[in-house]
Structures are given as structure tokens and as C-alpha cells.
């Protein structure tokens, strides 16, 4: 049990002697995987460079597989890890390439870039990360309501622009589902310009949708900002009280 706990501490970066070097090595493998995948997509690469990329890919796969198996064996609850978020990401990072052979799923390893968040612990930023997650948890109900409201507005915008523009542009606004792309681009205030209204009614309707789009951007930003300020203030007050006692 002591060996198992020690391995778990090393993998999580909690071991005083080997934890930090291992986490740095693990994150270096993640960066190597991302760079190797990005470079491999470039056309007309020299044969030697492609061979080097294949070698780097093999090393990354072996490192990810060993990391996953060690985490699975040393986890306090192996099934909880295997079916948890991090466990699934760890498995996808190596299993397809190793088990499916020639199947080109190297892009799946890019998912492990998410795990760079684990290095926050070593950078003493874990507390700030916890505060951010706590702020998101505090406003999750409000955010959920706003997401539902936004989805309803997307559908209504698609229906409205379809009614205005379908007679004038039947090829672009073929149906309400086709108009959803316009609704997403307009409501998010991105406005790619690949599809736009030409009728007077459609232009007026677009202006109204853009005004609603400003709220789509501003409201969640305000909610998260307010919750983050409140959470930071609470943590600061706790520290102050702890120091006084």
C-alpha cells in the first residue's frame, strides 16, 4: 500500500522528491505530442523529419500508456479514475494509436493538452484556479438559464430571418436549419459576411438581433466577473481572520 500511495503521489506531483520532476516530464510529453502533430500536418516534409516525428510519436504513446496504467493501478478508486474526465482523456491519448494500429488518430492526443492545467499546482496557481471554479459553481444556475434563453433566441432569430429572406434568397435561406448559421454568426456579433440579408425587413431584423447579441456577450461576462470578485473577497476575508486568530 505504501508503494501504491507513493506512486500516486509522484504522478499527482505531491511527492516531495519526484513529484515535481515527473509532472514537468509529463507535461513535456504533452507539448511534444502537440508539436509533433502540428508539424506532421505540414506538406512536403523531409523524409528524415518524418522519421523523427514517427519516433517522437512512438515515445509519446509509450509515455502516455505507462502514465495511464500507473494512474489506474495506484488510484484510490480505479474505476472512478477510469470513467472520470481525466481518465477518459488519458485513455484517448494513447489507446486508439496502440490498439488500432494504422488508424490515423494522432489528433486525439491533442486532447491531453487540457492536462496542462495540472501544472498549476506546481506554479502555486492552484488556489486561483480553485477560486475561478468556485465562482463558476456559484453562478452555474444563472448561466444555465442564460444558455437556455440564448438557444431560444437563436431559434427565434433563425425563424425570423427565414421569413424575411427566404423569398429573396431561397438558395441561402433554404430553411430554418440553414438560417441557424446566420443566427449564430449574428447573435454572437461575429458576422462573417458570407450570408446576410438584402431585404429592408431583414436588415431591420438583423439590427434587432445584433442588439440582443450584445447582451449575449455582456450578461455571462458580468455574472462571472461579479462572482469572481465576490469569491476573491471571501477568500481574502478568510485569510485575514485566520491570521488574526
C-alpha positions as a printed Julia matrix, in Angstrom:
245×3 Matrix{Float64}:
   0.0    0.0     0.0
   2.85   2.38    0.75
   4.36   1.8    -2.71
   0.99   2.37   -4.34
   0.44   5.59   -2.39
   3.96   6.76   -3.25
   3.38   6.15   -6.96
   0.1    8.07   -6.75
   1.83  11.0    -5.06
   4.55  11.04   -7.72
   2.0   11.03  -10.56
  -0.01  13.83   -8.95
   3.1   15.9    -8.23
   2.66  15.63   -4.45
   5.8   13.6    -3.76
   8.44  15.96   -2.28
  11.33  14.46   -4.25
   9.96  13.02   -7.5
   6.6   14.72   -7.88
   7.76  17.95   -9.48
  10.23  16.34  -11.96
   7.59  13.84  -13.07
   4.9   16.45  -13.65
   7.38  18.51  -15.68
   8.3   15.41  -17.71
   4.63  14.52  -18.25
   3.77  18.0   -19.44
   6.85  18.0   -21.69
   5.44  14.85  -23.34
   2.12  16.6   -23.86
   3.84  19.58  -25.51
   5.91  17.2   -27.65
   2.76  15.4   -28.78
   1.08  18.67  -29.77
   4.13  19.98  -31.63
   4.69  16.66  -33.42
   1.09  16.55  -34.58
   1.16  20.18  -35.76
   4.43  19.74  -37.69
   3.25  16.45  -39.22
   0.36  18.26  -40.92
   2.78  20.37  -42.96
   3.16  19.25  -46.6
   6.44  18.25  -48.26
   8.35  17.46  -45.08
  11.82  15.88  -45.5
  11.94  12.12  -45.0
  14.29  12.42  -42.03
  11.97  14.82  -40.27
   9.03  12.49  -40.83
  11.06   9.63  -39.35
  11.9   11.8   -36.35
   8.22  12.65  -35.92
   7.3    8.94  -36.01
   9.9    8.26  -33.32
   8.57  11.11  -31.21
   5.05   9.77  -31.7
   6.11   6.3   -30.51
   7.8    7.76  -27.41
   4.74   9.84  -26.61
   2.39   6.87  -26.99
   4.53   4.72  -24.67
   4.8    7.52  -22.1
   1.04   8.17  -22.15
   0.24   4.45  -21.91
   2.6    3.95  -18.96
   1.19   7.03  -17.23
  -2.38   5.78  -17.67
  -1.65   2.28  -16.4
   0.25   3.6   -13.39
  -2.54   6.03  -12.54
  -5.11   3.25  -12.89
  -3.11   0.9   -10.65
  -2.36   3.49   -7.96
  -5.67   5.36   -7.89
  -7.6    5.1    -4.6
 -10.69   4.32   -6.7
  -9.52   2.79  -10.0
 -12.98   2.7   -11.58
 -13.62   6.28  -10.56
 -10.44   7.32  -12.35
 -11.06   5.11  -15.41
 -14.56   6.51  -16.0
 -13.79  10.03  -14.82
 -12.95  13.02  -17.0
  -9.16  12.79  -16.64
  -9.16   9.01  -17.02
 -11.04   9.16  -20.32
  -8.71  11.87  -21.64
  -5.69   9.79  -20.58
  -7.07   6.71  -22.35
  -7.91   8.52  -25.59
  -4.39   9.94  -25.69
  -2.78   6.56  -26.39
  -5.28   3.69  -26.78
  -6.51   4.41  -30.35
  -2.96   4.58  -31.77
  -1.76   1.49  -29.9
  -4.83  -0.72  -30.28
  -5.99   0.31  -33.75
  -2.58   0.24  -35.37
  -2.52   2.16  -38.61
  -5.61   4.23  -37.85
  -4.65   7.89  -38.01
  -6.0    9.24  -34.72
  -2.95  11.24  -33.71
  -5.11  14.33  -33.32
  -6.74  12.63  -30.31
  -3.53  13.14  -28.34
  -4.01  16.9   -28.63
  -6.87  16.47  -26.14
  -4.29  15.86  -23.47
  -3.27  19.48  -23.8
  -6.11  20.06  -21.34
  -3.99  18.35  -18.71
  -1.51  21.2   -18.71
  -3.9   22.65  -16.16
  -2.41  20.17  -13.69
   0.86  22.09  -13.69
  -0.93  24.98  -11.98
  -0.32  23.13   -8.73
   3.42  23.42   -9.19
   3.18  27.07  -10.19
   1.29  27.92   -6.98
  -1.72  28.95   -9.03
  -3.96  26.15   -7.82
  -5.68  28.48   -5.33
  -6.5   31.0    -8.05
  -7.82  28.17  -10.23
 -10.0   26.91   -7.34
 -11.4   30.41   -6.85
 -12.31  30.59  -10.54
 -14.03  27.18  -10.41
 -15.83  28.21   -7.24
 -17.09  31.38   -8.92
 -18.41  29.33  -11.86
 -20.17  26.97   -9.48
 -21.8   29.91   -7.68
 -23.4   31.21  -10.89
 -24.0   27.89  -12.65
 -27.79  28.17  -12.27
 -27.86  31.67  -13.73
 -25.56  30.59  -16.56
 -27.78  27.6   -17.3
 -30.85  29.83  -17.5
 -28.96  32.2   -19.8
 -27.8   29.33  -22.05
 -31.4   28.15  -22.42
 -32.5   31.72  -23.17
 -29.74  32.06  -25.77
 -30.76  28.83  -27.51
 -34.35  30.07  -27.69
 -33.17  33.37  -29.14
 -31.05  31.53  -31.72
 -34.07  29.6   -32.9
 -36.3   32.68  -32.99
 -33.64  34.6   -34.92
 -33.37  31.79  -37.47
 -37.16  31.69  -37.88
 -37.38  35.48  -38.23
 -34.64  35.85  -40.84
 -36.06  32.89  -42.77
 -39.41  34.63  -43.03
 -37.8   37.84  -44.28
 -35.1   36.47  -46.58
 -36.32  33.15  -47.96
 -38.41  34.75  -50.75
 -35.47  36.98  -51.8
 -32.61  34.5   -51.25
 -34.05  30.96  -51.45
 -30.63  29.42  -52.09
 -29.01  30.87  -48.95
 -32.02  30.75  -46.62
 -33.39  27.4   -47.76
 -34.9   26.51  -44.4
 -34.85  27.42  -40.72
 -31.96  24.98  -40.04
 -29.98  26.63  -42.87
 -30.7   30.03  -41.29
 -29.25  28.85  -37.96
 -25.71  29.59  -39.2
 -26.7   33.2   -39.84
 -28.33  33.34  -36.39
 -25.19  32.05  -34.65
 -22.87  34.44  -36.52
 -25.14  37.43  -35.95
 -26.2   36.78  -32.35
 -22.58  36.25  -31.35
 -21.77  39.58  -33.11
 -19.12  37.82  -35.22
 -20.78  38.49  -38.56
 -18.68  36.58  -41.1
 -20.48  38.23  -44.02
 -20.87  35.02  -46.03
 -24.65  35.2   -45.64
 -26.52  38.45  -45.0
 -29.96  40.0   -45.53
 -30.83  42.04  -48.6
 -34.44  42.97  -47.83
 -35.41  46.02  -45.78
 -37.25  43.88  -43.24
 -34.33  41.51  -42.95
 -31.9   44.37  -42.32
 -34.09  45.87  -39.59
 -34.5   42.43  -38.01
 -30.73  41.93  -38.15
 -30.2   45.18  -36.27
 -32.53  43.99  -33.51
 -30.74  40.65  -33.31
 -27.4   42.43  -33.02
 -28.69  44.43  -30.05
 -29.73  41.18  -28.37
 -26.29  39.78  -29.26
 -24.62  42.46  -27.16
 -26.48  41.09  -24.14
 -25.43  37.56  -25.09
 -21.81  38.65  -24.68
 -22.24  41.04  -21.75
 -24.5   39.11  -19.38
 -22.38  35.96  -18.8
 -19.26  38.1   -18.6
 -20.87  40.25  -15.91
 -22.15  37.23  -13.98
 -18.75  35.54  -13.91
 -16.91  38.77  -13.1
 -19.22  39.56  -10.17
 -18.97  36.01   -8.82
 -15.19  36.07   -9.17
 -14.89  39.35   -7.26
 -17.18  38.02   -4.51
 -15.27  34.74   -4.25
 -11.92  36.51   -4.11
 -13.21  38.84   -1.38
 -14.48  35.87    0.64
 -11.14  34.08    0.38
  -9.27  37.25    1.37
 -11.52  37.73    4.41
 -10.97  34.1     5.45
  -7.21  34.55    5.27
  -7.43  37.78    7.28
  -9.5   36.13   10.0
  -7.14  33.13   10.07
  -4.14  35.41   10.55
  -5.86  37.26   13.4
  -6.6   34.02   15.22
